[in-house]
Structures are given as structure tokens and as C-alpha cells.
PDB file of C-alpha atoms in Angstrom:
ATOM      1  CA  MET A   1       0.000   0.000   0.000  1.00  0.00           C
ATOM      2  CA  ALA A   2       1.422   3.378  -1.033  1.00  0.00           C
ATOM      3  CA  ARG A   3       2.195   5.826   1.726  1.00  0.00           C
ATOM      4  CA  GLN A   4       0.002   8.889   1.919  1.00  0.00           C
ATOM      5  CA  VAL A   5       1.384  12.426   1.830  1.00  0.00           C
ATOM      6  CA  PHE A   6      -0.750  15.268   3.168  1.00  0.00           C
ATOM      7  CA  ALA A   7       0.194  18.825   2.209  1.00  0.00           C
ATOM      8  CA  VAL A   8       0.059  21.628   4.776  1.00  0.00           C
ATOM      9  CA  ILE A   9      -0.063  25.161   3.332  1.00  0.00           C
ATOM     10  CA  PRO A  10       0.151  27.916   5.976  1.00  0.00           C
ATOM     11  CA  ALA A  11      -1.563  31.028   4.602  1.00  0.00           C
ATOM     12  CA  ALA A  12      -2.511  33.045   7.679  1.00  0.00           C
ATOM     13  CA  GLY A  13      -0.048  35.902   7.285  1.00  0.00           C
ATOM     14  CA  HIS A  14      -0.927  39.562   6.793  1.00  0.00           C
ATOM     15  CA  SER A  15       1.219  40.380   3.706  1.00  0.00           C
ATOM     16  CA  ARG A  16       2.455  43.543   5.449  1.00  0.00           C
ATOM     17  CA  ARG A  17       5.703  43.767   3.480  1.00  0.00           C
ATOM     18  CA  MET A  18       3.849  43.281   0.199  1.00  0.00           C
ATOM     19  CA  GLY A  19       1.292  45.994   0.967  1.00  0.00           C
ATOM     20  CA  GLN A  20      -1.571  43.943  -0.510  1.00  0.00           C
ATOM     21  CA  PRO A  21      -2.853  40.335  -0.220  1.00  0.00           C
ATOM     22  CA  LYS A  22       0.067  38.558  -1.872  1.00  0.00           C
ATOM     23  CA  LEU A  23      -1.615  35.168  -2.219  1.00  0.00           C
ATOM     24  CA  LEU A  24      -4.267  36.699  -4.490  1.00  0.00           C
ATOM     25  CA  LEU A  25      -1.729  38.206  -6.885  1.00  0.00           C
ATOM     26  CA  PRO A  26      -1.766  36.705 -10.396  1.00  0.00           C
ATOM     27  CA  LEU A  27       0.942  34.380 -11.668  1.00  0.00           C
ATOM     28  CA  GLY A  28       0.583  32.449 -14.888  1.00  0.00           C
ATOM     29  CA  GLY A  29      -3.101  33.287 -15.253  1.00  0.00           C
ATOM     30  CA  ILE A  30      -4.169  32.176 -11.762  1.00  0.00           C
ATOM     31  CA  THR A  31      -3.596  33.426  -8.223  1.00  0.00           C
ATOM     32  CA  ILE A  32      -0.537  32.537  -6.164  1.00  0.00           C
ATOM     33  CA  ILE A  33      -2.544  30.304  -3.815  1.00  0.00           C
ATOM     34  CA  GLU A  34      -4.195  28.487  -6.729  1.00  0.00           C
ATOM     35  CA  ARG A  35      -0.770  27.924  -8.262  1.00  0.00           C
ATOM     36  CA  VAL A  36       0.556  26.290  -5.080  1.00  0.00           C
ATOM     37  CA  VAL A  37      -2.515  24.079  -4.636  1.00  0.00           C
ATOM     38  CA  ARG A  38      -2.495  22.995  -8.289  1.00  0.00           C
ATOM     39  CA  THR A  39       1.205  22.099  -8.144  1.00  0.00           C
ATOM     40  CA  LEU A  40       0.647  19.852  -5.139  1.00  0.00           C
ATOM     41  CA  PHE A  41      -2.416  18.231  -6.698  1.00  0.00           C
ATOM     42  CA  ASP A  42      -0.536  17.543  -9.933  1.00  0.00           C
ATOM     43  CA  ALA A  43       2.361  16.103  -7.918  1.00  0.00           C
ATOM     44  CA  GLY A  44       0.039  13.510  -6.410  1.00  0.00           C
ATOM     45  CA  VAL A  45      -0.403  14.448  -2.758  1.00  0.00           C
ATOM     46  CA  THR A  46      -3.271  12.715  -0.968  1.00  0.00           C
ATOM     47  CA  ALA A  47      -4.885  15.963   0.170  1.00  0.00           C
ATOM     48  CA  SER A  48      -3.928  19.601   0.734  1.00  0.00           C
ATOM     49  CA  VAL A  49      -4.963  21.800   3.652  1.00  0.00           C
ATOM     50  CA  VAL A  50      -4.745  25.595   3.488  1.00  0.00           C
ATOM     51  CA  VAL A  51      -4.822  27.449   6.815  1.00  0.00           C
ATOM     52  CA  THR A  52      -6.107  31.036   6.760  1.00  0.00           C
ATOM     53  CA  ARG A  53      -7.453  33.624   9.178  1.00  0.00           C
ATOM     54  CA  GLU A  54     -11.244  33.678   9.588  1.00  0.00           C
ATOM     55  CA  GLU A  55     -11.416  37.334   8.605  1.00  0.00           C
ATOM     56  CA  ASP A  56      -9.553  36.749   5.348  1.00  0.00           C
ATOM     57  CA  GLN A  57     -12.701  35.984   3.408  1.00  0.00           C
ATOM     58  CA  ALA A  58     -11.328  36.930  -0.011  1.00  0.00           C
ATOM     59  CA  LEU A  59      -8.592  34.319   0.313  1.00  0.00           C
ATOM     60  CA  ALA A  60     -10.988  31.763   1.778  1.00  0.00           C
ATOM     61  CA  GLN A  61     -13.337  32.194  -1.174  1.00  0.00           C
ATOM     62  CA  VAL A  62     -10.533  31.412  -3.621  1.00  0.00           C
ATOM     63  CA  VAL A  63      -9.333  28.412  -1.605  1.00  0.00           C
ATOM     64  CA  ARG A  64     -12.859  26.966  -1.575  1.00  0.00           C
ATOM     65  CA  GLN A  65     -12.776  26.931  -5.380  1.00  0.00           C
ATOM     66  CA  THR A  66      -9.632  24.767  -5.433  1.00  0.00           C
ATOM     67  CA  MET A  67      -9.047  21.097  -4.635  1.00  0.00           C
ATOM     68  CA  ALA A  68      -7.730  22.031  -1.181  1.00  0.00           C
ATOM     69  CA  HIS A  69      -9.441  21.832   2.199  1.00  0.00           C
ATOM     70  CA  LEU A  70      -9.812  25.088   4.145  1.00  0.00           C
ATOM     71  CA  VAL A  71      -9.040  25.340   7.870  1.00  0.00           C
ATOM     72  CA  GLN A  72      -9.619  28.605   9.776  1.00  0.00           C
ATOM     73  CA  PRO A  73      -8.551  28.285  13.420  1.00  0.00           C
ATOM     74  CA  ASN A  74     -10.095  30.443  16.122  1.00  0.00           C
ATOM     75  CA  PRO A  75      -8.200  32.300  17.472  1.00  0.00           C
ATOM     76  CA  ALA A  76      -6.213  33.041  14.337  1.00  0.00           C
ATOM     77  CA  PRO A  77      -2.658  31.666  14.261  1.00  0.00           C
ATOM     78  CA  SER A  78       0.024  34.203  15.125  1.00  0.00           C
ATOM     79  CA  GLN A  79       2.902  31.972  14.005  1.00  0.00           C
ATOM     80  CA  MET A  80       3.427  29.469  11.211  1.00  0.00           C
ATOM     81  CA  ARG A  81       3.843  26.697  13.776  1.00  0.00           C
ATOM     82  CA  GLU A  82       0.286  27.326  15.019  1.00  0.00           C
ATOM     83  CA  SER A  83      -1.071  27.120  11.463  1.00  0.00           C
ATOM     84  CA  VAL A  84       0.775  23.855  10.883  1.00  0.00           C
ATOM     85  CA  TRP A  85      -0.504  22.386  14.143  1.00  0.00           C
ATOM     86  CA  ALA A  86      -4.100  23.315  13.271  1.00  0.00           C
ATOM     87  CA  ALA A  87      -3.757  21.629   9.873  1.00  0.00           C
ATOM     88  CA  LEU A  88      -2.192  18.494  11.355  1.00  0.00           C
ATOM     89  CA  GLN A  89      -4.975  18.142  13.915  1.00  0.00           C
ATOM     90  CA  TRP A  90      -7.573  18.499  11.151  1.00  0.00           C
ATOM     91  CA  ILE A  91      -5.843  15.893   8.982  1.00  0.00           C
ATOM     92  CA  GLU A  92      -5.541  13.514  11.937  1.00  0.00           C
ATOM     93  CA  ALA A  93      -9.274  13.791  12.632  1.00  0.00           C
ATOM     94  CA  GLN A  94     -10.324  13.412   8.992  1.00  0.00           C
ATOM     95  CA  PHE A  95      -7.844  10.876   7.592  1.00  0.00           C
ATOM     96  CA  HIS A  96      -6.196   9.080  10.562  1.00  0.00           C
ATOM     97  CA  PRO A  97      -2.768   8.764   8.895  1.00  0.00           C
ATOM     98  CA  ALA A  98      -0.368   5.983   9.844  1.00  0.00           C
ATOM     99  CA  ASP A  99       2.963   6.856  11.465  1.00  0.00           C
ATOM    100  CA  ASP A 100       4.807   6.044   8.238  1.00  0.00           C
ATOM    101  CA  ASP A 101       2.622   8.340   6.152  1.00  0.00           C
ATOM    102  CA  GLY A 102       3.949  11.847   5.686  1.00  0.00           C
ATOM    103  CA  TRP A 103       3.020  15.502   5.790  1.00  0.00           C
ATOM    104  CA  LEU A 104       4.495  17.988   3.383  1.00  0.00           C
ATOM    105  CA  LEU A 105       5.057  21.583   4.419  1.00  0.00           C
ATOM    106  CA  ILE A 106       5.104  24.329   1.821  1.00  0.00           C
ATOM    107  CA  PRO A 107       4.363  27.931   2.804  1.00  0.00           C
ATOM    108  CA  ALA A 108       1.754  29.508   0.558  1.00  0.00           C
ATOM    109  CA  ASP A 109       4.204  32.151  -0.647  1.00  0.00           C
ATOM    110  CA  HIS A 110       6.431  29.624  -2.469  1.00  0.00           C
ATOM    111  CA  PRO A 111       4.654  29.555  -5.858  1.00  0.00           C
ATOM    112  CA  THR A 112       7.655  28.723  -8.041  1.00  0.00           C
ATOM    113  CA  VAL A 113       8.265  25.194  -6.749  1.00  0.00           C
ATOM    114  CA  ASP A 114       7.274  22.974  -9.660  1.00  0.00           C
ATOM    115  CA  VAL A 115       5.600  19.591  -9.932  1.00  0.00           C
ATOM    116  CA  ALA A 116       8.820  17.756 -10.798  1.00  0.00           C
ATOM    117  CA  ILE A 117      10.552  18.986  -7.637  1.00  0.00           C
ATOM    118  CA  VAL A 118       7.623  18.016  -5.417  1.00  0.00           C
ATOM    119  CA  ARG A 119       7.516  14.548  -6.974  1.00  0.00           C
ATOM    120  CA  HIS A 120      11.289  14.221  -6.565  1.00  0.00           C
ATOM    121  CA  VAL A 121      11.130  15.079  -2.861  1.00  0.00           C
ATOM    122  CA  ILE A 122       8.184  12.720  -2.302  1.00  0.00           C
ATOM    123  CA  ALA A 123      10.014   9.870  -4.059  1.00  0.00           C
ATOM    124  CA  ALA A 124      13.167  10.401  -1.994  1.00  0.00           C
ATOM    125  CA  TRP A 125      11.175  10.530   1.228  1.00  0.00           C
ATOM    126  CA  SER A 126       9.234   7.378   0.287  1.00  0.00           C
ATOM    127  CA  ALA A 127      12.519   5.450   0.130  1.00  0.00           C
ATOM    128  CA  THR A 128      13.402   6.486   3.711  1.00  0.00           C
ATOM    129  CA  PRO A 129      10.058   7.453   5.287  1.00  0.00           C
ATOM    130  CA  GLU A 130      11.439   7.607   8.807  1.00  0.00           C
ATOM    131  CA  ARG A 131      13.448  10.731   7.914  1.00  0.00           C
ATOM    132  CA  VAL A 132      12.553  14.342   7.266  1.00  0.00           C
ATOM    133  CA  THR A 133      13.354  15.080   3.611  1.00  0.00           C
ATOM    134  CA  LEU A 134      13.942  18.507   2.089  1.00  0.00           C
ATOM    135  CA  PRO A 135      15.554  19.980  -1.041  1.00  0.00           C
ATOM    136  CA  THR A 136      18.697  22.084  -1.009  1.00  0.00           C
ATOM    137  CA  PHE A 137      20.235  24.447  -3.515  1.00  0.00           C
ATOM    138  CA  GLY A 138      23.777  25.699  -3.077  1.00  0.00           C
ATOM    139  CA  GLY A 139      23.843  24.200   0.401  1.00  0.00           C
ATOM    140  CA  ARG A 140      20.750  26.131   1.525  1.00  0.00           C
ATOM    141  CA  ARG A 141      17.612  24.333   2.646  1.00  0.00           C
ATOM    142  CA  GLY A 142      14.352  25.052   0.844  1.00  0.00           C
ATOM    143  CA  HIS A 143      10.799  23.779   0.384  1.00  0.00           C
ATOM    144  CA  PRO A 144       8.844  21.570   0.279  1.00  0.00           C
ATOM    145  CA  THR A 145       9.804  19.632   3.416  1.00  0.00           C
ATOM    146  CA  ILE A 146       8.285  16.223   4.168  1.00  0.00           C
ATOM    147  CA  PHE A 147       7.976  14.957   7.740  1.00  0.00           C
ATOM    148  CA  PRO A 148       7.010  11.453   8.901  1.00  0.00           C
ATOM    149  CA  TRP A 149       3.499  11.544  10.350  1.00  0.00           C
ATOM    150  CA  GLY A 150       4.951  10.034  13.521  1.00  0.00           C
ATOM    151  CA  LEU A 151       6.468  13.467  14.256  1.00  0.00           C
ATOM    152  CA  MET A 152       3.053  15.132  14.436  1.00  0.00           C
ATOM    153  CA  SER A 153       3.023  15.154  18.236  1.00  0.00           C
ATOM    154  CA  ASP A 154       6.481  16.771  18.285  1.00  0.00           C
ATOM    155  CA  VAL A 155       4.993  19.823  16.572  1.00  0.00           C
ATOM    156  CA  GLY A 156       2.327  20.143  19.241  1.00  0.00           C
ATOM    157  CA  GLN A 157       4.955  19.875  21.974  1.00  0.00           C
ATOM    158  CA  LEU A 158       7.223  22.627  20.643  1.00  0.00           C
ATOM    159  CA  PRO A 159       7.722  25.445  23.170  1.00  0.00           C
ATOM    160  CA  ALA A 160       5.945  28.674  22.298  1.00  0.00           C
ATOM    161  CA  ASP A 161       9.223  30.368  21.390  1.00  0.00           C
ATOM    162  CA  GLN A 162      10.325  27.636  18.968  1.00  0.00           C
ATOM    163  CA  GLY A 163       9.347  26.991  15.374  1.00  0.00           C
ATOM    164  CA  LEU A 164       9.607  24.090  12.975  1.00  0.00           C
ATOM    165  CA  ASN A 165      13.185  25.008  12.083  1.00  0.00           C
ATOM    166  CA  GLN A 166      14.208  24.139  15.633  1.00  0.00           C
ATOM    167  CA  LEU A 167      12.519  20.749  15.282  1.00  0.00           C
ATOM    168  CA  VAL A 168      14.380  20.059  12.043  1.00  0.00           C
ATOM    169  CA  ARG A 169      17.715  21.110  13.547  1.00  0.00           C
ATOM    170  CA  ARG A 170      17.116  18.927  16.586  1.00  0.00           C
ATOM    171  CA  LEU A 171      16.638  15.872  14.377  1.00  0.00           C
ATOM    172  CA  GLY A 172      20.176  16.235  13.002  1.00  0.00           C
ATOM    173  CA  PRO A 173      21.027  13.014  11.121  1.00  0.00           C
ATOM    174  CA  GLY A 174      17.314  12.249  10.880  1.00  0.00           C
ATOM    175  CA  VAL A 175      17.112  14.845   8.105  1.00  0.00           C
ATOM    176  CA  GLN A 176      17.750  13.853   4.491  1.00  0.00           C
ATOM    177  CA  GLU A 177      18.984  16.718   2.321  1.00  0.00           C
ATOM    178  CA  LEU A 178      18.215  16.389  -1.369  1.00  0.00           C
ATOM    179  CA  PRO A 179      20.351  18.613  -3.648  1.00  0.00           C
ATOM    180  CA  VAL A 180      18.384  19.953  -6.625  1.00  0.00           C
ATOM    181  CA  ASN A 181      19.414  22.007  -9.645  1.00  0.00           C
ATOM    182  CA  THR A 182      16.868  24.799  -9.340  1.00  0.00           C
ATOM    183  CA  GLU A 183      16.996  27.814  -7.053  1.00  0.00           C
ATOM    184  CA  SER A 184      13.192  27.979  -7.026  1.00  0.00           C
ATOM    185  CA  VAL A 185      13.084  25.848  -3.855  1.00  0.00           C
ATOM    186  CA  LEU A 186      14.487  28.898  -2.027  1.00  0.00           C
ATOM    187  CA  TRP A 187      12.268  31.615  -3.498  1.00  0.00           C
ATOM    188  CA  ASP A 188       9.510  33.088  -1.391  1.00  0.00           C
ATOM    189  CA  LEU A 189       7.266  36.066  -1.947  1.00  0.00           C
ATOM    190  CA  ASP A 190       7.444  38.840   0.648  1.00  0.00           C
ATOM    191  CA  THR A 191       7.909  42.166  -1.159  1.00  0.00           C
ATOM    192  CA  PRO A 192       6.808  43.823  -4.420  1.00  0.00           C
ATOM    193  CA  GLU A 193      10.377  43.329  -5.636  1.00  0.00           C
ATOM    194  CA  ASP A 194      10.119  39.576  -4.982  1.00  0.00           C
ATOM    195  CA  TYR A 195       6.899  39.466  -6.979  1.00  0.00           C
ATOM    196  CA  GLN A 196       8.320  41.353  -9.950  1.00  0.00           C
ATOM    197  CA  ARG A 197      11.385  39.115  -9.971  1.00  0.00           C
ATOM    198  CA  ILE A 198       9.245  35.973  -9.999  1.00  0.00           C
ATOM    199  CA  VAL A 199       6.942  37.338 -12.718  1.00  0.00           C
ATOM    200  CA  GLN A 200       9.933  38.200 -14.900  1.00  0.00           C
ATOM    201  CA  ARG A 201      11.429  34.741 -14.450  1.00  0.00           C
ATOM    202  CA  GLU A 202       8.117  33.181 -15.431  1.00  0.00           C
ATOM    203  CA  GLU A 203       7.961  35.119 -18.712  1.00  0.00           C
TER     204      GLU A 203
END
């Protein structure tokens, strides 16, 4: 039986540095959030969960039109770790994953990661499902990152002042780095300059 991979897409930020809702910006004829969801669907994940703030109704409306599930915690998450934990709890309740299934983390503002990279990371993780697997470019770690489902409880037990990066660092040799030949695994979307750079590279 093939292992399941559930995608977690934190999307509860405020886009302050962008100055407008960055996940609703167009890229390749669709919005940023639609692009991320479509990439994951085409890569073959079992299900995708997008976590937004309740008051972000414009984003929620777009998410509802995709193949993804929408989760809106109350109170709204103030950190990415809280968004991830809300998504994991929802997935646990709906799908009851096995410990050797996986969950894939990709922040919603990483729209340039392509289907081939996601499939590559999933395939590498499937060969060693007890390890966290992530892509690297030039020695720098990027996204998406796949965690064994058995680490779900570790996320819930993280101290309030620690994020998922601390969990990954703590695992040390339990992390499999996967060198790739595209810098897109490092690109995120925070500022208008980031957006223009990504649009130009897409043209």
C-alpha cells in the first residue's frame, strides 16, 4: 500500500511587506494560492490543507474553489507553527494517517516550486520514510519539506518560542537533504520586488 502524503499550506499571514494580499496576486493566469494548490495536486499528494485567518474571506473564497481543504482556526494563528498544528490536527481527525505516512510543508508564498521537484522530494522521502526530507540548492535548505506523520506530536509539543526550524535542527542526522538544480526551492514572496522578480522569471 502506497504511503500517503498530506500537504500543509500555511496562509494566515498579513502580507504587510507586500502591501496587498500577496496570495491573491496573479501568476501564470491564476492566483498565487491556486498555483501552489495545483502544483501539489498535480504532484500527487493525498490531500492539501490551506490554513487562513477567519477574517480573510477573499482568500478563503478562492481556496474553496480549489481542490484544497480550508481550515480557519479560532483564534487566528500568530505563528506558522500554530497554522501547521491546526492543519495536522484536522488531517488527523479526517484521515487518521499511519505513522509512516507523511506531511508535506510548503508555505503559501512559495509559488515557483514545480511539480517535478515536489515529486522528486516525495520519491526520496518514500525510500526512507522515517526521515525528514527537504531539497537544497547551493547548500541552503528550501521547500517543500516532508515529515514522517509520527512526528506530528512533536509539533504540538514545541515550546511557544520555537518553530519548525528548531525541530528540524534537533533531528540532526534524521534529516535527508536532497540537492536539486533549481533555485526555485528557495524563493519566497514577501515584497513587491520579490513578486516582480518571480513574474519576470516566469515570462
